[in-house]
Coordinates of C-alpha atoms in Angstrom, one line a residue:
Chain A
X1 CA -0.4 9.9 23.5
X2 CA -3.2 11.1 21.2
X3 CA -4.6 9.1 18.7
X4 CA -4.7 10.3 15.0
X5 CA -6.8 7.4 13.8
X6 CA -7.5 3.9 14.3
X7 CA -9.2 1.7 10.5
X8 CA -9.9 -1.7 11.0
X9 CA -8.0 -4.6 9.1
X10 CA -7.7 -7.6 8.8
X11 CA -9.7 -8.3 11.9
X12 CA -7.7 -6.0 14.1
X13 CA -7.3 -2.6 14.1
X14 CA -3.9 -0.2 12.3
X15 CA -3.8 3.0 14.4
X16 CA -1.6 5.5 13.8
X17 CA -0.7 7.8 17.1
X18 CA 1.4 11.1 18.2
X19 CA 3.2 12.2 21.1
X20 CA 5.6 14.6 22.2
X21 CA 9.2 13.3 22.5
X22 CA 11.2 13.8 25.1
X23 CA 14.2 12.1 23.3
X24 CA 13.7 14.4 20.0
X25 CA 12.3 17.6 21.6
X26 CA 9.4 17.2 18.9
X27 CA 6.1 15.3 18.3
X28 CA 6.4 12.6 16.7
X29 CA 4.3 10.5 15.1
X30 CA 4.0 6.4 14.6
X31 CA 2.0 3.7 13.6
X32 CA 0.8 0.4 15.2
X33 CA -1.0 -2.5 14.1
X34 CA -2.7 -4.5 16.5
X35 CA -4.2 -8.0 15.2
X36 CA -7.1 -9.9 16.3
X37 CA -6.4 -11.5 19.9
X38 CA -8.4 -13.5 22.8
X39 CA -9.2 -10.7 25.5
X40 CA -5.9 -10.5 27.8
X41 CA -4.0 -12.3 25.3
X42 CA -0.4 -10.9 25.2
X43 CA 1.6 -10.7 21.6
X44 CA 4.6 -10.5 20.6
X45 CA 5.7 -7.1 19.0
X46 CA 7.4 -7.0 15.7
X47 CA 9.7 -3.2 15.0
X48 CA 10.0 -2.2 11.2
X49 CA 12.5 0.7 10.9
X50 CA 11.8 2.5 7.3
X51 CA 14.0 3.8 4.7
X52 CA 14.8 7.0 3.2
X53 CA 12.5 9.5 2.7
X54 CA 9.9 7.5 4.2
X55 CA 7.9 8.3 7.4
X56 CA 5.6 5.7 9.5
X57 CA 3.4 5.5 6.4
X58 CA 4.7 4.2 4.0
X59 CA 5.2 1.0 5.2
X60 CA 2.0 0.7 6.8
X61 CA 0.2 1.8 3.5
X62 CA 2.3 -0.4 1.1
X63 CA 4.5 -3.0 2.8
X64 CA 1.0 -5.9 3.1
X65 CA 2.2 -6.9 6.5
X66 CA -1.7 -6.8 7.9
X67 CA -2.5 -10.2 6.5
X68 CA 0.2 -12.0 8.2
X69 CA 0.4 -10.3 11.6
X70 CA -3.1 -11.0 12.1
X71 CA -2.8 -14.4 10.9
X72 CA 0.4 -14.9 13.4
X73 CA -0.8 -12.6 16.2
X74 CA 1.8 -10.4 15.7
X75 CA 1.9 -6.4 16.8
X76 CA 3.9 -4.7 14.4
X77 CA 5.2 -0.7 15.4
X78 CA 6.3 1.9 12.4
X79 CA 8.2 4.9 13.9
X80 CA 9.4 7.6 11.6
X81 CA 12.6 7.9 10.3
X82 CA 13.8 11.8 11.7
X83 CA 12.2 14.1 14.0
X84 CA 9.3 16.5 12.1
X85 CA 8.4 20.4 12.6
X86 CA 9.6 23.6 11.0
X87 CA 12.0 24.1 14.0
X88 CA 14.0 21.1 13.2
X89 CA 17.3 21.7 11.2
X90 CA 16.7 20.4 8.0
X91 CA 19.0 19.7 4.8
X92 CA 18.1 20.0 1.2
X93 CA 19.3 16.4 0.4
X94 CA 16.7 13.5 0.5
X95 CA 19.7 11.4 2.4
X96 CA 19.6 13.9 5.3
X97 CA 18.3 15.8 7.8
X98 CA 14.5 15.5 8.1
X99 CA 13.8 11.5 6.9
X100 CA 17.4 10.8 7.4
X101 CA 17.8 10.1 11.0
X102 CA 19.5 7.0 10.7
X103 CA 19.0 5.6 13.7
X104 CA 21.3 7.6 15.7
X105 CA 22.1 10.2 18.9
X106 CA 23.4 13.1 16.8
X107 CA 26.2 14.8 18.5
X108 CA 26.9 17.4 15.9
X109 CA 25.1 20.8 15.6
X110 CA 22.5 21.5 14.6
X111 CA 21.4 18.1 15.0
X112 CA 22.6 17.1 18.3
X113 CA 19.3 18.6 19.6
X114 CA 16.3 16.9 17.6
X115 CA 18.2 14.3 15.8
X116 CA 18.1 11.5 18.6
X117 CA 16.4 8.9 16.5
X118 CA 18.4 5.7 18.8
X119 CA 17.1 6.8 21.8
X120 CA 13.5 7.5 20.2
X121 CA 13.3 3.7 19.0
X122 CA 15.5 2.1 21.7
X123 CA 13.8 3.9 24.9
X124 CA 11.1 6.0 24.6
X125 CA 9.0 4.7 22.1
X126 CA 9.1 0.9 23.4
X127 CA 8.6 2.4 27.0
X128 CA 5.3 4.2 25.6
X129 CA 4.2 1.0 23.7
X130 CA 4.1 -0.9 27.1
X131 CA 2.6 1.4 28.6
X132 CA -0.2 2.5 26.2
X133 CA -0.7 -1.4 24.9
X134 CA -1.4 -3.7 27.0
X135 CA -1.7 -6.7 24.9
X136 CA 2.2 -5.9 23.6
X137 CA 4.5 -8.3 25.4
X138 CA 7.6 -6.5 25.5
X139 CA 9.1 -10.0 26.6
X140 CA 9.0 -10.9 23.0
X141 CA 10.4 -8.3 20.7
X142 CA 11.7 -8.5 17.1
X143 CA 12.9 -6.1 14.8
X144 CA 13.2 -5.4 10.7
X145 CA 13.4 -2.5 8.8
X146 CA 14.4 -1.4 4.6
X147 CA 17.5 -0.2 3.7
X148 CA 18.3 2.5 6.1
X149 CA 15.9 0.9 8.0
X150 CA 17.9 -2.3 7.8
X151 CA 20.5 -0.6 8.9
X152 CA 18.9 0.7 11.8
X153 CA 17.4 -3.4 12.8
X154 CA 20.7 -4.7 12.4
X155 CA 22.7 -1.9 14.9
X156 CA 20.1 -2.0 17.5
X157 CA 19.5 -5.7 17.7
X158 CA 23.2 -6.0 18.2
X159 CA 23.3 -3.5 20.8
X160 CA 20.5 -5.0 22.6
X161 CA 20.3 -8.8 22.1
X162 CA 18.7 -9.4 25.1
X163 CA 15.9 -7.1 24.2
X164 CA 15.4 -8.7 20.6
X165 CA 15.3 -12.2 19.8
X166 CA 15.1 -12.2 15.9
X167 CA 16.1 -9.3 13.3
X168 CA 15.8 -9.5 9.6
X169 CA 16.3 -7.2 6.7
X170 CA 15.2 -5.8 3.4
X171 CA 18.1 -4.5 1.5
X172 CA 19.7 -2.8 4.6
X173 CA 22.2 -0.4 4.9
X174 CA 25.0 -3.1 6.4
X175 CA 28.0 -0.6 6.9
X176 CA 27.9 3.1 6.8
X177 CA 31.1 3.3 7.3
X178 CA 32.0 1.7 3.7
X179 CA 29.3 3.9 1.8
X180 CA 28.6 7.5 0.9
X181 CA 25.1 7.4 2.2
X182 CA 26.5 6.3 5.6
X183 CA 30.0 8.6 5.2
X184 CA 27.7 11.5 4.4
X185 CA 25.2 10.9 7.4
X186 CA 27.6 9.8 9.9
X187 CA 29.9 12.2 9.1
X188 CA 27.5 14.9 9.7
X189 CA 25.5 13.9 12.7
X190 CA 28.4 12.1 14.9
X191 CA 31.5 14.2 13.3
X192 CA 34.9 13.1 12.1
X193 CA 36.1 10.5 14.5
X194 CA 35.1 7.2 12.5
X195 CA 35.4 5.3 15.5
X196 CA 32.6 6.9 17.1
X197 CA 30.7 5.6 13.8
X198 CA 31.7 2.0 15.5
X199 CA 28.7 1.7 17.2
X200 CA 26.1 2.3 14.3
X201 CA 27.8 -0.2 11.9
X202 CA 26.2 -3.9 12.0
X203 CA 29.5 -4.9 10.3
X204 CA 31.9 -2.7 13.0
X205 CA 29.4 -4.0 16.0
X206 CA 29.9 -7.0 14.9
X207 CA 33.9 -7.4 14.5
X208 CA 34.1 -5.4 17.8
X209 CA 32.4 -8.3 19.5
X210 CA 28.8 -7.8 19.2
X211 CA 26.1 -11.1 18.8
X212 CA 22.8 -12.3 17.7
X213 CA 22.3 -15.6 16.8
X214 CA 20.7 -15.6 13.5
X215 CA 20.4 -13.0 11.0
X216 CA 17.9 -12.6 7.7
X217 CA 18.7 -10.5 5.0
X218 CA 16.7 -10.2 1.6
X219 CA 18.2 -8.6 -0.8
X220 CA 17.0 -8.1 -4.6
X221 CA 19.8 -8.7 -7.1
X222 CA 18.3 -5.6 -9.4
X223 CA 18.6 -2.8 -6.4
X224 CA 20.2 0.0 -8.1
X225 CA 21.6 0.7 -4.5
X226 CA 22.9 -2.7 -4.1
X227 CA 26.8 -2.1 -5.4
X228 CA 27.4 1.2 -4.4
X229 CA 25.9 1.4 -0.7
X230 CA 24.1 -1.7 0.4
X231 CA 27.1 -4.0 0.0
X232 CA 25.6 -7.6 1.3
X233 CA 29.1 -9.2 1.1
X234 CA 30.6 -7.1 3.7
X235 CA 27.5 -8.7 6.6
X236 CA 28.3 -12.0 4.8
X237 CA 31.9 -11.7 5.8
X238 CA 31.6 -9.9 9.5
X239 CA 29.5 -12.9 10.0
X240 CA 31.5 -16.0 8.5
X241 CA 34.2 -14.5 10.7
X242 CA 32.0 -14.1 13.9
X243 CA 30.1 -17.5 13.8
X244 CA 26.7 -15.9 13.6
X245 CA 24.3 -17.4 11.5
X246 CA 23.3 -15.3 8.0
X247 CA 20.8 -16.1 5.9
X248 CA 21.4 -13.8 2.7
X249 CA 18.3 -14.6 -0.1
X250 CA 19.3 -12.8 -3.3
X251 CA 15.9 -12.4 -5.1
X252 CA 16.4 -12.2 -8.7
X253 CA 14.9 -9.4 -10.8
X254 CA 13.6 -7.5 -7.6
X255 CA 14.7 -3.8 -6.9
X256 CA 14.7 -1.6 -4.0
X257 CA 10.6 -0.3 -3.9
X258 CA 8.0 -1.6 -1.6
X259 CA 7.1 -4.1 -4.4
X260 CA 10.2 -6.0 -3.2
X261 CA 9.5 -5.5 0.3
X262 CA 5.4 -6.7 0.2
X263 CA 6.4 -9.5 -1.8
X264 CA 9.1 -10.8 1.0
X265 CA 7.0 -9.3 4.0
X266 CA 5.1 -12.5 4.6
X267 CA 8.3 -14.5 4.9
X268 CA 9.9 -12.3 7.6
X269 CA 7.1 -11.8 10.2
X270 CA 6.1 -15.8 9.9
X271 CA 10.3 -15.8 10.7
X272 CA 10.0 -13.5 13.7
X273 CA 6.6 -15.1 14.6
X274 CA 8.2 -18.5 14.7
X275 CA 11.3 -17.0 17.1
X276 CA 9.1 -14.9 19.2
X277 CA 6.5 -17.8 20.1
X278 CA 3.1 -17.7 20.0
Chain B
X1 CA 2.3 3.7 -25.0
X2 CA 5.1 4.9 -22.9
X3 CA 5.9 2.2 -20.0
X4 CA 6.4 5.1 -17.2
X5 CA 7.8 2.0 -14.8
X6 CA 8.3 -1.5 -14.1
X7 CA 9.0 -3.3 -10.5
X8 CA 9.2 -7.0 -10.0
X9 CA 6.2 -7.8 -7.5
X10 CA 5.5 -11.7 -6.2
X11 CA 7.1 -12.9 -9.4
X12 CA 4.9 -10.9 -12.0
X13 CA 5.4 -7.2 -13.2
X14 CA 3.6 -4.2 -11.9
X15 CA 4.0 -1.8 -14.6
X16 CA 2.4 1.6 -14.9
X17 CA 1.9 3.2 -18.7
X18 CA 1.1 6.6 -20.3
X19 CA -0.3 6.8 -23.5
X20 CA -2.2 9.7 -25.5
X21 CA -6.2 8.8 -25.6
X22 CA -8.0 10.0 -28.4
X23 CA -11.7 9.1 -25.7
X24 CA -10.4 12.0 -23.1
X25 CA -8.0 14.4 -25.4
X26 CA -5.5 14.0 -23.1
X27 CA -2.2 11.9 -21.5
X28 CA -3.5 9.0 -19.0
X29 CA -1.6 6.9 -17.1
X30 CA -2.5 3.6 -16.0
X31 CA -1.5 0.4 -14.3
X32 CA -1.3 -3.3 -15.0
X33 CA 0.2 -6.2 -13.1
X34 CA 0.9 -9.2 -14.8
X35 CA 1.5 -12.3 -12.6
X36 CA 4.3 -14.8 -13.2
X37 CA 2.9 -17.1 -16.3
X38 CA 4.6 -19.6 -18.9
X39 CA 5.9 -18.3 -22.1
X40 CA 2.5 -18.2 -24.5
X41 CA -0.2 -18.6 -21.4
X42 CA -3.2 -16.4 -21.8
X43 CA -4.6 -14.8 -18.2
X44 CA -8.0 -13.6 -17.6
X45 CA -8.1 -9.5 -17.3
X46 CA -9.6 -8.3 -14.3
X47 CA -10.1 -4.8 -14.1
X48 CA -10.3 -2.5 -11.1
X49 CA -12.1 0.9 -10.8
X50 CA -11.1 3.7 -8.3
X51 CA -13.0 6.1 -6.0
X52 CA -12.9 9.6 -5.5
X53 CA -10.0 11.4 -5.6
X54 CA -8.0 8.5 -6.8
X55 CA -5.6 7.8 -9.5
X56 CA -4.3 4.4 -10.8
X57 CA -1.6 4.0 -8.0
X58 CA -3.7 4.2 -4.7
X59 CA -4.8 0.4 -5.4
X60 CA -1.7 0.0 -6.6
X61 CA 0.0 1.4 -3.4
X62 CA -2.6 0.1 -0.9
X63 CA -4.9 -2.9 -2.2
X64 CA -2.9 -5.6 -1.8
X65 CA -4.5 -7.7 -4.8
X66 CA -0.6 -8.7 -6.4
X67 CA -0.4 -11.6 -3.9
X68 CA -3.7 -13.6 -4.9
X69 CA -3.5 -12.4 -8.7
X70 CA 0.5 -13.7 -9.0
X71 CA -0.9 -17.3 -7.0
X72 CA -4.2 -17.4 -9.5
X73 CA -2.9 -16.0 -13.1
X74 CA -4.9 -12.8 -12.7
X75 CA -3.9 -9.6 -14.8
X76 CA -5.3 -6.6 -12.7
X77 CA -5.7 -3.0 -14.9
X78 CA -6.1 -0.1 -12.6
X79 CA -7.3 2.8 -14.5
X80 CA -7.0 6.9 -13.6
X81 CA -10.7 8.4 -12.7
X82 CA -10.4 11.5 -14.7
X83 CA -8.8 12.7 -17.7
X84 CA -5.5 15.1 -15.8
X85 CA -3.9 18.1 -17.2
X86 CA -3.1 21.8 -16.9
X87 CA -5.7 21.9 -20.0
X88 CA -8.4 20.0 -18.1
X89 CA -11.5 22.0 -16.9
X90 CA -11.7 21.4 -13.0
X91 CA -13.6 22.5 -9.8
X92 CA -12.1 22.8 -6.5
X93 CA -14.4 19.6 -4.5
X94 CA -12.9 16.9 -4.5
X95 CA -16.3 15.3 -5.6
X96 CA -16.6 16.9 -9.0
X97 CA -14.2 17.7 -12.4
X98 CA -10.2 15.9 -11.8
X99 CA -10.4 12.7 -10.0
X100 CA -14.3 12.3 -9.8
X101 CA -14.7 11.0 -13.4
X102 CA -17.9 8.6 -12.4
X103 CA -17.3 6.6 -15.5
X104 CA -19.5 8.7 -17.7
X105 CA -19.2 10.7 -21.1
X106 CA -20.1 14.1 -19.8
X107 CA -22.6 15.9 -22.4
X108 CA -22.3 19.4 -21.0
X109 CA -19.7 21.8 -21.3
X110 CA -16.9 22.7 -20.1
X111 CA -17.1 18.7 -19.3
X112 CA -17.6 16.7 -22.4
X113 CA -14.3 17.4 -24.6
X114 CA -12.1 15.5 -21.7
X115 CA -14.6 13.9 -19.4
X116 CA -15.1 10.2 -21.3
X117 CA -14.2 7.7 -18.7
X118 CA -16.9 5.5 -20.0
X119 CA -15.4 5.5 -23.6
X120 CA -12.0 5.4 -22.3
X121 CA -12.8 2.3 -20.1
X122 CA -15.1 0.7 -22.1
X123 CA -13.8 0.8 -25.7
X124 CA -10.2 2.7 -25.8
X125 CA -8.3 0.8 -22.9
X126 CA -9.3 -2.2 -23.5
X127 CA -8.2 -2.0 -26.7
X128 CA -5.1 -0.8 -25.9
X129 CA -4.4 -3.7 -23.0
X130 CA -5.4 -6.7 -25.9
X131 CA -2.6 -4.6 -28.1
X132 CA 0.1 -4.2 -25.4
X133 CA -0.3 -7.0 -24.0
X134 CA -0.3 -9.9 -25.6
X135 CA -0.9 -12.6 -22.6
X136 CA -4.1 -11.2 -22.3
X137 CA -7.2 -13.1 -22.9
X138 CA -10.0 -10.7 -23.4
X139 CA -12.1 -12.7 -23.4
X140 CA -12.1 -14.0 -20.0
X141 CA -12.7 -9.9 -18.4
X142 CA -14.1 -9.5 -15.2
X143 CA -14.4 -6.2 -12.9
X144 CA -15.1 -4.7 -9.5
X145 CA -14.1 -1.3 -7.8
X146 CA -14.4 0.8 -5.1
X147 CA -17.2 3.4 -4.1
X148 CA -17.4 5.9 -7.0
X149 CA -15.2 2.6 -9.1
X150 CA -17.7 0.5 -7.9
X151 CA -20.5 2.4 -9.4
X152 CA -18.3 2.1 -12.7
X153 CA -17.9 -1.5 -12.0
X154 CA -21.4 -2.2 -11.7
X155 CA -22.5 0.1 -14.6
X156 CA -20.1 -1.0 -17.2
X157 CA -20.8 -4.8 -16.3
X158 CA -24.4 -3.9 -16.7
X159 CA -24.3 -2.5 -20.0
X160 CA -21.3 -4.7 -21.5
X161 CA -22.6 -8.7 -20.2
X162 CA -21.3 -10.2 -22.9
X163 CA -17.7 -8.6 -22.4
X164 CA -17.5 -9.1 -18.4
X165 CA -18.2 -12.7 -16.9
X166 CA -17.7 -11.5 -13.2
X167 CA -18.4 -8.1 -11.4
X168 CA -18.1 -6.9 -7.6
X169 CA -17.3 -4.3 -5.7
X170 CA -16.6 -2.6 -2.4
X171 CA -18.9 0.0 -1.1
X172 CA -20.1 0.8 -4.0
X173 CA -22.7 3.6 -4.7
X174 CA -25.6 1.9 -6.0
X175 CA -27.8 4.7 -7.1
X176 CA -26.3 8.2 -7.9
X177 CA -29.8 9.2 -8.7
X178 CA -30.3 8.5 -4.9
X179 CA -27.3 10.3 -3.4
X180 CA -25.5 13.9 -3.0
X181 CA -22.9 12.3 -4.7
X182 CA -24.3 11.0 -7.5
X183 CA -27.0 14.1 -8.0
X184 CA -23.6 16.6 -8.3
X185 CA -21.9 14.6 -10.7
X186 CA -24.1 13.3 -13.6
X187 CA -26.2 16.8 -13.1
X188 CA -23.1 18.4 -13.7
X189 CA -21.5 16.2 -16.2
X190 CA -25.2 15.1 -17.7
X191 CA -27.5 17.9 -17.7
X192 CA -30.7 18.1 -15.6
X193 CA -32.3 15.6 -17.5
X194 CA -32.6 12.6 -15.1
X195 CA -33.3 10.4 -18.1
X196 CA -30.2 10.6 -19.2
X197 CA -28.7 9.5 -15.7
X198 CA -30.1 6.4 -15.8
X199 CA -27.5 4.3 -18.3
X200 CA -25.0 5.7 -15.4
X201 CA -27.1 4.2 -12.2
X202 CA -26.8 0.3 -11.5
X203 CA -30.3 0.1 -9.7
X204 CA -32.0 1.8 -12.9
X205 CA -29.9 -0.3 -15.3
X206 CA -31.7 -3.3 -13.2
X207 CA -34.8 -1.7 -13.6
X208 CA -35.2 -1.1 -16.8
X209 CA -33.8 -4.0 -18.1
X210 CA -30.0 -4.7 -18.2
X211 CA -29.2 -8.2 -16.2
X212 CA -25.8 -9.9 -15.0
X213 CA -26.1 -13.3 -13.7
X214 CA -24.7 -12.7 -10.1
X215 CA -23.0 -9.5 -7.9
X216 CA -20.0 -9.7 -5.0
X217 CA -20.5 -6.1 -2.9
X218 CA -18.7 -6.2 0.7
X219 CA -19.9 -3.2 2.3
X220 CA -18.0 -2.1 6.0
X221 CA -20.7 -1.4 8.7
X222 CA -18.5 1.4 10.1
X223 CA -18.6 3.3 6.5
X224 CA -19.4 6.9 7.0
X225 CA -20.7 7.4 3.9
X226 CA -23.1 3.9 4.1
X227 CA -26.3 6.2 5.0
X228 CA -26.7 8.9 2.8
X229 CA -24.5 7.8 -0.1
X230 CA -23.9 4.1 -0.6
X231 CA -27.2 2.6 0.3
X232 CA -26.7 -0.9 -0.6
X233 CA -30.5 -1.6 0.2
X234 CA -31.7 0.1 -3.0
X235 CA -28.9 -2.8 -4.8
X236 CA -30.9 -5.4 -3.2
X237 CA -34.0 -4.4 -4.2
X238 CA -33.5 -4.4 -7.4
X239 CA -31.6 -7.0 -7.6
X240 CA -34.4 -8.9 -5.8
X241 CA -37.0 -7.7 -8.0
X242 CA -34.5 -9.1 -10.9
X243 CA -33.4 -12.0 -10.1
X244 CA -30.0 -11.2 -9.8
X245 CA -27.6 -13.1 -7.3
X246 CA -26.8 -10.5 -5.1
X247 CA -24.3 -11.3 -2.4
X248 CA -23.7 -8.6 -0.1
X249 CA -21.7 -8.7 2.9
X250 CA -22.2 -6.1 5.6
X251 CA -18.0 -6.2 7.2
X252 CA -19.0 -5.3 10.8
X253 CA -16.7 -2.6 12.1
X254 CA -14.7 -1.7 8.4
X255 CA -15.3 1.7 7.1
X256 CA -14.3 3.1 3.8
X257 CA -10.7 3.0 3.5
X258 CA -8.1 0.5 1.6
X259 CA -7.4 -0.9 5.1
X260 CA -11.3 -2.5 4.1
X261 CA -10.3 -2.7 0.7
X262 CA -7.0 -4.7 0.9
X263 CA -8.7 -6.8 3.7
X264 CA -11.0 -8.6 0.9
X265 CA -9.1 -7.7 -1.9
X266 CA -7.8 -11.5 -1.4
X267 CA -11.4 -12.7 -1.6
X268 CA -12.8 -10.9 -4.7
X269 CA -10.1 -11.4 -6.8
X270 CA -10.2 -15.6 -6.1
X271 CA -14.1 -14.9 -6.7
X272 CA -13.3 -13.6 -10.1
X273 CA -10.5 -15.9 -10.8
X274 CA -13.4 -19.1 -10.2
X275 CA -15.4 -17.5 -12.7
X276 CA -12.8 -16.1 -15.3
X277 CA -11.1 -19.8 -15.3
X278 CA -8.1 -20.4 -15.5

């Protein structure tokens, strides 16, 4: 692991770092802050998975999570959204390809080679975090992430609720299944066979038998994405009929940007502070 | 004025505007946040200055100031540091012509048909902001910025103390008469005649006269432009031979980015609120 650069904030220091992937055949490039800690202190380790278009930057240079982490003691680890490099397929369309990884193993060509963004964030890059930080305490992991980001919080904490004991949401992504962003993506990286899509749906993984216990979603009420492809009501229902426990804020007036985010951001890592102990 | 966008943000509005300015001969774009505020409540103005290579949205992106302004009733105006434009003489350093403004009215040609930052802050903006926007109190202004913004900052507040009742800044340059940075810019944008520098040089603004009652500067230890460009010790001499309240906090281990910035954004804009009432 190299480091790119390491700026000191809020007491504790937001590095960003790069190494070569085994799981997406590239380098790839991601962002952590560590807070202020007591030497050999152990913290928990907070996962936000971004949106669209976005890399590990943006949320690290606009989504004010510093002030709180350090406050909390809370690591918090920005992957990127897609492998990177001119030898990686790539696709005109902002909602795929290169920033479009969505979070899954691709098993179409070309992607099937690169595009292996669910192993990237489930093994390898936690597996690196342990072993390059040894303050993280991979005991304690929670996870959040922004619309396609959301999306990608929701599936993996339902695939792996022993790893995760909280996930929340920004405007996620809650069934790519019932939208064209996900119909387009899924379609192209896994193929055809919808039922293959079963297991990157939080609303699918959840009415094929999938659990957490709690679940909290913000959602702004002017998010031009919000009818057409976010569609709260369909987590609200997959969890009314599962028994798990949804808390779904509609914030009035707020749209899809990082301005939304920052202003919530507070909120959800005092959340996952409070679940993954101090 | 063209409102370019709007985005709910901790209750208040974070706009950004275009309008044509008569000061630089060309479009400029801007930003304001307004915080949440009852119908017919009038907010003190606080305005903030950018560095090198900046434009209005990279302390909009990164500085983290909408929390604290939306909890104290602060407007925040962000301003561009150059007049932009295909039509726009430029030089190819980042330190000099587009985006390296330093807040002056440039004398010497090609510079001084566009290059009018200090009218444009000074007189036409403001002007503008007390039309636009009608929930601002001008007379409660304060302002601060950052490196080349805080040499605007300090400079405007030095020549306008019966306009601004508060002024900080982070890392500011002090002395452009003292630094590489400061020799480039007004020699190119002023002429040789050092003179004529001074009414653009907050140490020989003390000197020869022009007083505010007190000064905010947080200045990172790990800056790597604290040596041979910042040189907050010639601020402190001056302000000591004054009698100016200076207040200058050397941040041990921050250096020059908005990860400094946004970590005492928090603490300059309740300093401003105190003395800007409320």
């Amino acid at each position: 692991m190299e480091t790119v650069s390491t700026s000191k904030a809020y007491g504790g220091i937001q590095g960003v770092y790069r190494h070569a992937s085994t799981a997406t055949g590239t380098d790839m490039t991601f962002a952590v802050y560590v807070p202020p800690h007591d030497e050999g202190a152990r913290l928990p380790v907070l996962w936000f998975l971004s949106g669209l278009t976005c890399t590990h930057a943006n949320v690290m240079d606009k989504g004010e999570y510093r002030r709180t982490c350090a406050e909390l003691g809370v690591i918090l680890v920005a992957p990127d959204t897609s492998p990177r490099g001119d030898d990686v397929p790539d696709d005109d369309a902002y909602d795929f390809g290169k920033g479009a990884g969505f979070y899954v193993d691709a098993t179409q060509e070309p992607w099937a080679k690169n595009f292996r963004m669910r192993s990237y964030v489930e093994d390898e890059l936690p597996a690196l975090i342990a072993a390059q930080f040894p303050m993280a305490d991979m005991a304690r992991q929670g996870i959040f992430g922004h619309s396609m980001g959301g999306h990608g919080a929701l599936t993996i904490a339902l695939r792996n609720p022993d790893r995760f004991r909280s996930v929340s949401a920004f405007a996620p992504i809650v069934s790519p299944l019932h939208c064209a962003w996900g119909e387009k993506a899924l379609g192209g990286y896994l193929g055809s066979d919808r039922m293959a899509w079963r297991a990157y749906d939080a609303c699918a993984l959840i009415e094929d038998g999938a659990r957490v216990a709690e679940i909290l979603v913000d959602q702004g009420d002017a998010d031009g994405f919000l009818v057409e492809q976010l569609k709260p009501e369909l987590l609200v229902a997959a969890c009314e009929a599962a028994g798990i426990d949804l808390t779904l804020r509609m914030q009035p007036g707020y749209d899809h940007s990082y301005n939304f985010i920052s202003t919530f951001m507070a909120d959800h890592v005092a959340w996952h502070a409070e679940r993954l102990g101090r």
